[in-house]
Amino acid sequence: MNILISGGGTGGHIFPALAIANAVKERVPDAKILFVGAEGRMEMERVPAAGYDIVCLPVAGFDRKRLWRNFGVLFKLWRSMRKARKVLRDFRPDAAVGVGGYASGPMLKEAQKRGIPTLLQEQNSYAGVTNKLLAAKANRICVAYDGMERFFPASKIIKTGNPVRKNIVSLNISREDAKRQLGFNPNRPLIVVVGGSLGARTLNDSMKQAVDGFLKSGASVLWQTGRLYIDECRRATAAINDPNLQVTDFVSRMDLIYRAADVMVSRAGASTISEIQLVGIPAILVPSPNVAEDHQRKNAEALASRHAAEMILDRDCAAQLPEVVTALLRDPQRREQLAANARKMALPDSDEAIVTELLNIISA
């Protein structure tokens, strides 16, 4: 069995893609899996590191502000379509999976032209442009939220949830032990601020103003800045000589982070939200305004409307973050309510459910 998986660009696309690939290998150990990503994007590093082969397409996104630049984008799209056809000829997939991102469009479009069964995995509560364009000819569309009929044909939709990294849900230790392993005092509440691999400017700027107050209130702070902002954030905290503060650009043990955190502050990417739901953690979501169709705000609202997370709009973060975090730390009942309601929204074993759908469309 040959399975092609296409898409990427962000961890929110790549982690689900890898989880699906791993689940395929568990179910069909001799299956061959080939990834197709976009040239220069993070999947070109992350996928080989996970042990899978990947082919890159020279595709790029359209520039909506500087339209004259799109002549080059159209040429790259044409080249990508040609390369996608060659990939299909050489690999001969039994099915193609699209997880969103630049490469997913031309790759799955060519697969659909050749009658190859296709499955789309939509992580967000507001569907991405690529998946919306591919939906009409897709065999199955796996989603994580209710109400996706407004984007996709209802007959093709299966609610499976978003696949997450296995170690996120398999770690079974106490919050105190997780804090110790991370180097924190187990008797102090821990605030975790996660800005993603690249970082989030708003979260970092807000934390520069708030971090000293959090520490003085008796909390510990783990502040993940992202690699673009680590130097300036370390300079901003150079005068704070407190062992209860850790400032880092990247966190490799997110499983420990989720277990240790008393309060988490994060953007509202789909994968992060799925992990928050599965672990059950009190979260403050600050959706990024710089994403297509403002989908992070819609993701966050899906939780906030069910009292499964707090939400602060990006423009209000600097003013509201200290108050909202402090109020949560002082209110263990509210924290438990948020965590419990988040757990109610979780859809476990999403990767296995998606692979079941994938095998079904192959055998149909």
mmCIF file of C-alpha atoms in Angstrom:
data_model
loop_
_atom_site.group_PDB
_atom_site.id
_atom_site.type_symbol
_atom_site.label_atom_id
_atom_site.label_comp_id
_atom_site.label_asym_id
_atom_site.label_seq_id
_atom_site.Cartn_x
_atom_site.Cartn_y
_atom_site.Cartn_z
ATOM 1 C CA MET A 1 0.000 0.000 0.000
ATOM 2 C CA ASN A 2 1.362 3.412 -1.014
ATOM 3 C CA ILE A 3 0.071 6.469 0.878
ATOM 4 C CA LEU A 4 0.919 10.039 -0.107
ATOM 5 C CA ILE A 5 0.564 12.800 2.519
ATOM 6 C CA SER A 6 0.797 16.408 1.418
ATOM 7 C CA GLY A 7 0.825 19.767 3.183
ATOM 8 C CA GLY A 8 2.650 21.620 5.916
ATOM 9 C CA GLY A 9 4.004 25.100 6.455
ATOM 10 C CA THR A 10 3.338 25.173 10.190
ATOM 11 C CA GLY A 11 3.470 22.744 13.081
ATOM 12 C CA GLY A 12 -0.321 22.798 13.042
ATOM 13 C CA HIS A 13 -0.243 21.004 9.702
ATOM 14 C CA ILE A 14 2.904 18.931 10.188
ATOM 15 C CA PHE A 15 2.158 17.301 13.559
ATOM 16 C CA PRO A 16 -1.226 15.920 12.410
ATOM 17 C CA ALA A 17 0.370 14.694 9.174
ATOM 18 C CA LEU A 18 3.064 12.808 11.081
ATOM 19 C CA ALA A 19 0.501 11.395 13.505
ATOM 20 C CA ILE A 20 -1.530 10.063 10.569
ATOM 21 C CA ALA A 21 1.607 8.545 9.012
ATOM 22 C CA ASN A 22 2.535 6.834 12.274
ATOM 23 C CA ALA A 23 -0.992 5.453 12.642
ATOM 24 C CA VAL A 24 -0.876 4.086 9.079
ATOM 25 C CA LYS A 25 2.383 2.281 9.886
ATOM 26 C CA GLU A 26 0.875 0.804 13.040
ATOM 27 C CA ARG A 27 -2.132 -0.522 11.115
ATOM 28 C CA VAL A 28 -0.287 -1.506 7.913
ATOM 29 C CA PRO A 29 3.391 -2.020 8.826
ATOM 30 C CA ASP A 30 4.584 -2.597 5.244
ATOM 31 C CA ALA A 31 2.841 0.507 3.868
ATOM 32 C CA LYS A 32 5.045 2.950 1.976
ATOM 33 C CA ILE A 33 4.516 6.593 2.879
ATOM 34 C CA LEU A 34 5.729 9.610 0.931
ATOM 35 C CA PHE A 35 5.325 13.197 2.077
ATOM 36 C CA VAL A 36 5.083 16.146 -0.296
ATOM 37 C CA GLY A 37 5.870 19.579 1.126
ATOM 38 C CA ALA A 38 6.650 23.107 0.029
ATOM 39 C CA GLU A 39 10.164 24.227 -0.760
ATOM 40 C CA GLY A 40 11.838 26.036 2.146
ATOM 41 C CA ARG A 41 9.055 25.317 4.644
ATOM 42 C CA MET A 42 9.519 23.645 8.019
ATOM 43 C CA GLU A 43 8.197 20.256 6.872
ATOM 44 C CA MET A 44 11.399 19.815 4.845
ATOM 45 C CA GLU A 45 13.243 19.464 8.175
ATOM 46 C CA ARG A 46 10.616 17.984 10.493
ATOM 47 C CA VAL A 47 9.457 15.131 8.244
ATOM 48 C CA PRO A 48 12.916 13.607 7.535
ATOM 49 C CA ALA A 49 13.720 13.969 11.246
ATOM 50 C CA ALA A 50 10.684 11.769 11.929
ATOM 51 C CA GLY A 51 12.020 9.117 9.550
ATOM 52 C CA TYR A 52 9.911 9.709 6.441
ATOM 53 C CA ASP A 53 10.839 10.584 2.851
ATOM 54 C CA ILE A 54 9.641 13.907 1.502
ATOM 55 C CA VAL A 55 9.547 15.558 -1.915
ATOM 56 C CA CYS A 56 9.329 19.353 -2.197
ATOM 57 C CA LEU A 57 7.243 21.421 -4.593
ATOM 58 C CA PRO A 58 8.328 24.977 -5.499
ATOM 59 C CA VAL A 59 4.891 26.289 -4.584
ATOM 60 C CA ALA A 60 4.268 29.551 -2.711
ATOM 61 C CA GLY A 61 1.257 31.430 -1.390
ATOM 62 C CA PHE A 62 -0.386 34.323 -3.196
ATOM 63 C CA ASP A 63 0.584 37.810 -2.072
ATOM 64 C CA ARG A 64 -2.728 39.593 -1.544
ATOM 65 C CA LYS A 65 -1.162 42.980 -0.824
ATOM 66 C CA ARG A 66 1.446 43.160 -3.603
ATOM 67 C CA LEU A 67 -0.400 41.645 -6.544
ATOM 68 C CA TRP A 68 2.428 42.200 -9.039
ATOM 69 C CA ARG A 69 4.474 39.591 -7.209
ATOM 70 C CA ASN A 70 2.006 36.870 -8.129
ATOM 71 C CA PHE A 71 3.434 36.395 -11.640
ATOM 72 C CA GLY A 72 6.259 34.501 -9.980
ATOM 73 C CA VAL A 73 3.789 32.637 -7.786
ATOM 74 C CA LEU A 74 1.828 31.478 -10.856
ATOM 75 C CA PHE A 75 5.016 30.196 -12.474
ATOM 76 C CA LYS A 76 5.862 28.286 -9.302
ATOM 77 C CA LEU A 77 2.351 26.830 -9.277
ATOM 78 C CA TRP A 78 2.768 25.626 -12.878
ATOM 79 C CA ARG A 79 6.090 24.007 -12.009
ATOM 80 C CA SER A 80 4.516 22.425 -8.927
ATOM 81 C CA MET A 81 1.700 20.903 -10.969
ATOM 82 C CA ARG A 82 4.243 19.371 -13.334
ATOM 83 C CA LYS A 83 6.286 17.964 -10.471
ATOM 84 C CA ALA A 84 3.128 16.660 -8.767
ATOM 85 C CA ARG A 85 2.282 14.686 -11.907
ATOM 86 C CA LYS A 86 5.751 13.127 -11.873
ATOM 87 C CA VAL A 87 5.397 12.210 -8.181
ATOM 88 C CA LEU A 88 2.136 10.417 -8.954
ATOM 89 C CA ARG A 89 3.660 8.546 -11.889
ATOM 90 C CA ASP A 90 6.668 7.422 -9.868
ATOM 91 C CA PHE A 91 5.048 6.661 -6.499
ATOM 92 C CA ARG A 92 1.625 5.414 -7.710
ATOM 93 C CA PRO A 93 -0.257 6.095 -4.459
ATOM 94 C CA ASP A 94 -3.343 4.122 -3.448
ATOM 95 C CA ALA A 95 -4.636 7.266 -1.736
ATOM 96 C CA ALA A 96 -3.569 10.856 -1.045
ATOM 97 C CA VAL A 97 -4.072 12.755 2.210
ATOM 98 C CA GLY A 98 -4.118 16.555 2.338
ATOM 99 C CA VAL A 99 -3.593 18.345 5.653
ATOM 100 C CA GLY A 100 -3.623 21.919 4.335
ATOM 101 C CA GLY A 101 -0.760 24.196 3.392
ATOM 102 C CA TYR A 102 0.736 25.314 0.087
ATOM 103 C CA ALA A 103 1.825 21.926 -1.262
ATOM 104 C CA SER A 104 -1.493 20.246 -0.552
ATOM 105 C CA GLY A 105 -3.330 22.154 -3.294
ATOM 106 C CA PRO A 106 -1.436 21.171 -6.462
ATOM 107 C CA MET A 107 -0.631 17.693 -5.162
ATOM 108 C CA LEU A 108 -4.176 16.652 -4.321
ATOM 109 C CA LYS A 109 -5.616 18.432 -7.355
ATOM 110 C CA GLU A 110 -3.471 16.250 -9.614
ATOM 111 C CA ALA A 111 -4.377 13.141 -7.618
ATOM 112 C CA GLN A 112 -8.069 13.899 -7.991
ATOM 113 C CA LYS A 113 -7.684 14.343 -11.769
ATOM 114 C CA ARG A 114 -6.335 10.795 -11.920
ATOM 115 C CA GLY A 115 -9.118 9.289 -9.840
ATOM 116 C CA ILE A 116 -6.883 8.576 -6.854
ATOM 117 C CA PRO A 117 -8.952 8.521 -3.622
ATOM 118 C CA THR A 118 -8.302 11.630 -1.526
ATOM 119 C CA LEU A 119 -8.890 12.420 2.134
ATOM 120 C CA LEU A 120 -8.730 15.942 3.551
ATOM 121 C CA GLN A 121 -7.943 16.695 7.180
ATOM 122 C CA GLU A 122 -9.186 20.130 8.282
ATOM 123 C CA GLN A 123 -7.815 21.164 11.674
ATOM 124 C CA ASN A 124 -9.615 24.469 12.186
ATOM 125 C CA SER A 125 -13.164 25.543 12.932
ATOM 126 C CA TYR A 126 -12.958 27.794 9.853
ATOM 127 C CA ALA A 127 -11.860 25.832 6.808
ATOM 128 C CA GLY A 128 -8.716 26.801 4.929
ATOM 129 C CA VAL A 129 -8.825 27.934 1.307
ATOM 130 C CA THR A 130 -6.932 24.909 -0.007
ATOM 131 C CA ASN A 131 -9.275 22.383 1.565
ATOM 132 C CA LYS A 132 -12.343 24.321 0.422
ATOM 133 C CA LEU A 133 -11.084 24.203 -3.172
ATOM 134 C CA LEU A 134 -10.387 20.474 -2.967
ATOM 135 C CA ALA A 135 -13.562 19.479 -1.125
ATOM 136 C CA ALA A 136 -15.876 18.878 -4.097
ATOM 137 C CA LYS A 137 -13.818 15.957 -5.421
ATOM 138 C CA ALA A 138 -12.523 14.624 -2.092
ATOM 139 C CA ASN A 139 -13.743 11.217 -0.966
ATOM 140 C CA ARG A 140 -13.674 12.022 2.748
ATOM 141 C CA ILE A 141 -13.183 15.158 4.862
ATOM 142 C CA CYS A 142 -12.102 14.656 8.484
ATOM 143 C CA VAL A 143 -12.870 17.612 10.764
ATOM 144 C CA ALA A 144 -12.497 18.580 14.420
ATOM 145 C CA TYR A 145 -15.491 20.885 14.923
ATOM 146 C CA ASP A 146 -19.243 20.812 14.473
ATOM 147 C CA GLY A 147 -20.899 22.967 11.831
ATOM 148 C CA MET A 148 -18.374 22.332 9.044
ATOM 149 C CA GLU A 149 -21.248 21.760 6.585
ATOM 150 C CA ARG A 150 -21.037 25.452 5.799
ATOM 151 C CA PHE A 151 -17.707 24.759 4.069
ATOM 152 C CA PHE A 152 -17.893 21.155 2.860
ATOM 153 C CA PRO A 153 -20.449 18.692 1.442
ATOM 154 C CA ALA A 154 -22.175 17.201 4.495
ATOM 155 C CA SER A 155 -22.125 13.674 3.073
ATOM 156 C CA LYS A 156 -18.304 13.652 3.045
ATOM 157 C CA ILE A 157 -17.695 14.984 6.558
ATOM 158 C CA ILE A 158 -16.516 12.764 9.421
ATOM 159 C CA LYS A 159 -15.826 14.327 12.823
ATOM 160 C CA THR A 160 -12.598 12.685 13.963
ATOM 161 C CA GLY A 161 -10.798 15.473 15.818
ATOM 162 C CA ASN A 162 -7.207 16.510 15.262
ATOM 163 C CA PRO A 163 -4.376 13.989 15.655
ATOM 164 C CA VAL A 164 -1.811 14.985 18.280
ATOM 165 C CA ARG A 165 1.602 13.725 19.318
ATOM 166 C CA LYS A 166 1.249 10.445 21.217
ATOM 167 C CA ASN A 167 3.527 11.471 24.074
ATOM 168 C CA ILE A 168 1.210 14.387 24.902
ATOM 169 C CA VAL A 169 -1.480 12.030 26.172
ATOM 170 C CA SER A 170 0.605 9.025 27.238
ATOM 171 C CA LEU A 171 2.676 10.717 29.976
ATOM 172 C CA ASN A 172 1.280 9.695 33.353
ATOM 173 C CA ILE A 173 2.927 11.677 36.153
ATOM 174 C CA SER A 174 1.700 14.185 38.723
ATOM 175 C CA ARG A 175 1.823 17.951 38.228
ATOM 176 C CA GLU A 176 4.375 18.200 41.035
ATOM 177 C CA ASP A 177 6.693 15.625 39.429
ATOM 178 C CA ALA A 178 6.406 17.352 36.063
ATOM 179 C CA LYS A 179 7.411 20.655 37.676
ATOM 180 C CA ARG A 180 10.419 19.006 39.298
ATOM 181 C CA GLN A 181 11.556 17.509 35.990
ATOM 182 C CA LEU A 182 11.353 20.971 34.424
ATOM 183 C CA GLY A 183 13.415 22.448 37.260
ATOM 184 C CA PHE A 184 10.620 24.317 39.072
ATOM 185 C CA ASN A 185 9.518 24.384 42.688
ATOM 186 C CA PRO A 186 6.597 21.913 42.867
ATOM 187 C CA ASN A 187 4.872 24.002 45.546
ATOM 188 C CA ARG A 188 4.554 27.149 43.403
ATOM 189 C CA PRO A 189 1.872 27.555 40.719
ATOM 190 C CA LEU A 190 3.362 27.492 37.213
ATOM 191 C CA ILE A 191 2.382 29.899 34.435
ATOM 192 C CA VAL A 192 3.386 28.633 30.994
ATOM 193 C CA VAL A 193 3.460 31.046 28.047
ATOM 194 C CA VAL A 194 3.897 29.386 24.660
ATOM 195 C CA GLY A 195 4.403 31.447 21.530
ATOM 196 C CA GLY A 196 5.160 28.669 19.045
ATOM 197 C CA SER A 197 8.362 27.811 17.218
ATOM 198 C CA LEU A 198 8.680 31.250 15.605
ATOM 199 C CA GLY A 199 7.201 33.132 18.536
ATOM 200 C CA ALA A 200 4.339 35.563 19.011
ATOM 201 C CA ARG A 201 5.197 39.254 19.187
ATOM 202 C CA THR A 202 2.100 40.201 21.171
ATOM 203 C CA LEU A 203 2.624 37.528 23.837
ATOM 204 C CA ASN A 204 6.279 38.440 24.212
ATOM 205 C CA ASP A 205 5.665 42.180 24.466
ATOM 206 C CA SER A 206 2.921 41.584 27.023
ATOM 207 C CA MET A 207 5.139 39.272 29.068
ATOM 208 C CA LYS A 208 7.954 41.808 29.200
ATOM 209 C CA GLN A 209 5.611 44.021 31.198
ATOM 210 C CA ALA A 210 3.902 41.296 33.240
ATOM 211 C CA VAL A 211 6.562 38.728 34.130
ATOM 212 C CA ASP A 212 8.003 40.540 37.148
ATOM 213 C CA GLY A 213 4.555 40.874 38.707
ATOM 214 C CA PHE A 214 3.813 37.179 38.161
ATOM 215 C CA LEU A 215 7.005 36.201 39.950
ATOM 216 C CA LYS A 216 6.371 38.572 42.851
ATOM 217 C CA SER A 217 2.877 37.092 43.267
ATOM 218 C CA GLY A 218 4.451 33.737 44.119
ATOM 219 C CA ALA A 219 4.198 31.995 40.736
ATOM 220 C CA SER A 220 6.855 30.345 38.606
ATOM 221 C CA VAL A 221 7.006 31.238 34.902
ATOM 222 C CA LEU A 222 8.082 29.238 31.869
ATOM 223 C CA TRP A 223 8.200 31.628 28.926
ATOM 224 C CA GLN A 224 8.758 30.130 25.474
ATOM 225 C CA THR A 225 9.540 33.060 23.210
ATOM 226 C CA GLY A 226 10.182 31.436 19.834
ATOM 227 C CA ARG A 227 13.539 31.677 18.110
ATOM 228 C CA LEU A 228 12.883 35.078 16.513
ATOM 229 C CA TYR A 229 12.475 36.803 19.877
ATOM 230 C CA ILE A 230 14.724 34.958 22.305
ATOM 231 C CA ASP A 231 17.545 37.511 22.378
ATOM 232 C CA GLU A 232 15.345 40.532 23.048
ATOM 233 C CA CYS A 233 13.310 38.679 25.695
ATOM 234 C CA ARG A 234 16.453 37.574 27.496
ATOM 235 C CA ARG A 235 17.704 41.160 27.458
ATOM 236 C CA ALA A 236 14.348 42.329 28.837
ATOM 237 C CA THR A 237 14.639 39.908 31.766
ATOM 238 C CA ALA A 238 18.379 40.215 32.375
ATOM 239 C CA ALA A 239 17.834 42.174 35.581
ATOM 240 C CA ILE A 240 15.441 39.552 36.998
ATOM 241 C CA ASN A 241 17.591 37.136 38.929
ATOM 242 C CA ASP A 242 14.926 34.652 39.937
ATOM 243 C CA PRO A 243 15.267 30.841 39.773
ATOM 244 C CA ASN A 244 11.505 30.607 39.286
ATOM 245 C CA LEU A 245 11.783 32.093 35.780
ATOM 246 C CA GLN A 246 12.856 30.179 32.681
ATOM 247 C CA VAL A 247 13.044 31.990 29.343
ATOM 248 C CA THR A 248 13.643 29.702 26.353
ATOM 249 C CA ASP A 249 13.229 29.820 22.593
ATOM 250 C CA PHE A 250 11.996 26.247 22.187
ATOM 251 C CA VAL A 251 10.426 23.543 24.338
ATOM 252 C CA SER A 252 11.138 19.944 23.372
ATOM 253 C CA ARG A 253 9.067 18.287 26.129
ATOM 254 C CA MET A 254 5.591 19.669 25.594
ATOM 255 C CA ASP A 255 4.229 16.558 27.315
ATOM 256 C CA LEU A 256 5.909 17.718 30.544
ATOM 257 C CA ILE A 257 4.750 21.300 29.997
ATOM 258 C CA TYR A 258 1.105 20.293 29.728
ATOM 259 C CA ARG A 259 1.346 18.179 32.865
ATOM 260 C CA ALA A 260 3.134 20.884 34.866
ATOM 261 C CA ALA A 261 1.166 24.014 33.955
ATOM 262 C CA ASP A 262 -1.397 25.463 36.333
ATOM 263 C CA VAL A 263 -2.264 28.105 33.716
ATOM 264 C CA MET A 264 -1.221 28.140 30.063
ATOM 265 C CA VAL A 265 -1.183 31.206 27.810
ATOM 266 C CA SER A 266 -1.078 30.376 24.125
ATOM 267 C CA ARG A 267 -2.078 31.241 20.598
ATOM 268 C CA ALA A 268 -5.129 29.356 19.317
ATOM 269 C CA GLY A 269 -3.722 27.088 16.646
ATOM 270 C CA ALA A 270 -5.765 23.954 16.015
ATOM 271 C CA SER A 271 -3.139 21.465 17.196
ATOM 272 C CA THR A 272 -2.529 23.384 20.429
ATOM 273 C CA ILE A 273 -6.247 23.498 21.144
ATOM 274 C CA SER A 274 -6.621 19.759 20.538
ATOM 275 C CA GLU A 275 -3.771 19.089 22.953
ATOM 276 C CA ILE A 276 -5.291 21.402 25.576
ATOM 277 C CA GLN A 277 -8.573 19.509 25.259
ATOM 278 C CA LEU A 278 -7.038 16.048 25.489
ATOM 279 C CA VAL A 279 -4.866 16.880 28.503
ATOM 280 C CA GLY A 280 -7.479 19.087 30.161
ATOM 281 C CA ILE A 281 -5.669 22.260 31.106
ATOM 282 C CA PRO A 282 -6.794 25.786 32.135
ATOM 283 C CA ALA A 283 -5.833 27.919 29.164
ATOM 284 C CA ILE A 284 -5.912 31.564 28.164
ATOM 285 C CA LEU A 285 -6.062 31.770 24.375
ATOM 286 C CA VAL A 286 -4.808 34.855 22.528
ATOM 287 C CA PRO A 287 -5.699 34.197 18.875
ATOM 288 C CA SER A 288 -3.349 35.524 16.251
ATOM 289 C CA PRO A 289 -4.957 38.128 13.970
ATOM 290 C CA ASN A 290 -2.380 37.388 11.264
ATOM 291 C CA VAL A 291 -3.860 34.146 9.941
ATOM 292 C CA ALA A 292 -6.134 33.340 7.026
ATOM 293 C CA GLU A 293 -9.833 34.082 7.591
ATOM 294 C CA ASP A 294 -9.111 34.961 11.250
ATOM 295 C CA HIS A 295 -9.484 31.224 11.963
ATOM 296 C CA GLN A 296 -7.627 31.320 15.298
ATOM 297 C CA ARG A 297 -10.239 33.633 16.781
ATOM 298 C CA LYS A 298 -12.955 31.225 15.656
ATOM 299 C CA ASN A 299 -11.002 28.318 17.199
ATOM 300 C CA ALA A 300 -10.720 30.197 20.501
ATOM 301 C CA GLU A 301 -14.374 31.226 20.490
ATOM 302 C CA ALA A 302 -15.397 27.568 20.094
ATOM 303 C CA LEU A 303 -13.822 26.912 23.525
ATOM 304 C CA ALA A 304 -14.575 30.228 25.219
ATOM 305 C CA SER A 305 -18.286 29.934 24.375
ATOM 306 C CA ARG A 306 -18.348 26.589 26.228
ATOM 307 C CA HIS A 307 -16.388 27.885 29.260
ATOM 308 C CA ALA A 308 -13.506 25.616 28.209
ATOM 309 C CA ALA A 309 -10.915 28.420 27.969
ATOM 310 C CA GLU A 310 -10.489 32.141 28.545
ATOM 311 C CA MET A 311 -9.973 34.299 25.470
ATOM 312 C CA ILE A 312 -8.164 37.639 25.149
ATOM 313 C CA LEU A 313 -8.091 39.412 21.804
ATOM 314 C CA ASP A 314 -4.639 40.236 20.496
ATOM 315 C CA ARG A 315 -5.193 43.990 20.744
ATOM 316 C CA ASP A 316 -6.178 43.671 24.414
ATOM 317 C CA CYS A 317 -3.420 41.312 25.505
ATOM 318 C CA ALA A 318 -1.012 43.787 27.089
ATOM 319 C CA ALA A 319 -3.767 45.403 29.156
ATOM 320 C CA GLN A 320 -5.715 42.287 30.156
ATOM 321 C CA LEU A 321 -3.184 39.464 30.465
ATOM 322 C CA PRO A 322 -1.903 40.262 33.993
ATOM 323 C CA GLU A 323 -5.416 40.537 35.415
ATOM 324 C CA VAL A 324 -6.796 37.398 33.720
ATOM 325 C CA VAL A 325 -3.793 35.237 34.686
ATOM 326 C CA THR A 326 -3.824 36.465 38.282
ATOM 327 C CA ALA A 327 -7.579 35.919 38.598
ATOM 328 C CA LEU A 328 -7.208 32.322 37.383
ATOM 329 C CA LEU A 329 -4.363 31.594 39.776
ATOM 330 C CA ARG A 330 -6.530 32.800 42.658
ATOM 331 C CA ASP A 331 -9.542 30.733 41.573
ATOM 332 C CA PRO A 332 -8.849 26.961 41.573
ATOM 333 C CA GLN A 333 -12.554 26.260 41.003
ATOM 334 C CA ARG A 334 -12.536 28.238 37.773
ATOM 335 C CA ARG A 335 -9.358 26.467 36.644
ATOM 336 C CA GLU A 336 -10.959 23.074 37.234
ATOM 337 C CA GLN A 337 -14.101 24.165 35.384
ATOM 338 C CA LEU A 338 -12.079 25.223 32.344
ATOM 339 C CA ALA A 339 -10.050 22.009 32.381
ATOM 340 C CA ALA A 340 -13.126 19.794 32.774
ATOM 341 C CA ASN A 341 -15.028 21.539 29.979
ATOM 342 C CA ALA A 342 -11.993 21.344 27.701
ATOM 343 C CA ARG A 343 -11.757 17.585 28.335
ATOM 344 C CA LYS A 344 -15.434 17.204 27.371
ATOM 345 C CA MET A 345 -14.588 18.606 23.916
ATOM 346 C CA ALA A 346 -11.665 16.234 23.343
ATOM 347 C CA LEU A 347 -11.803 13.583 20.618
ATOM 348 C CA PRO A 348 -9.195 10.934 21.493
ATOM 349 C CA ASP A 349 -7.549 8.533 19.029
ATOM 350 C CA SER A 350 -8.162 10.879 16.120
ATOM 351 C CA ASP A 351 -5.247 9.479 14.143
ATOM 352 C CA GLU A 352 -6.718 5.971 14.276
ATOM 353 C CA ALA A 353 -10.153 7.241 13.248
ATOM 354 C CA ILE A 354 -8.648 9.038 10.246
ATOM 355 C CA VAL A 355 -6.705 5.953 9.160
ATOM 356 C CA THR A 356 -9.919 3.905 9.345
ATOM 357 C CA GLU A 357 -11.545 6.398 6.961
ATOM 358 C CA LEU A 358 -8.471 6.299 4.737
ATOM 359 C CA LEU A 359 -8.555 2.503 4.473
ATOM 360 C CA ASN A 360 -12.287 2.641 3.781
ATOM 361 C CA ILE A 361 -11.921 4.920 0.756
ATOM 362 C CA ILE A 362 -9.105 2.751 -0.589
ATOM 363 C CA SER A 363 -11.191 -0.413 -0.360
ATOM 364 C CA ALA A 364 -14.424 1.190 -1.597
#
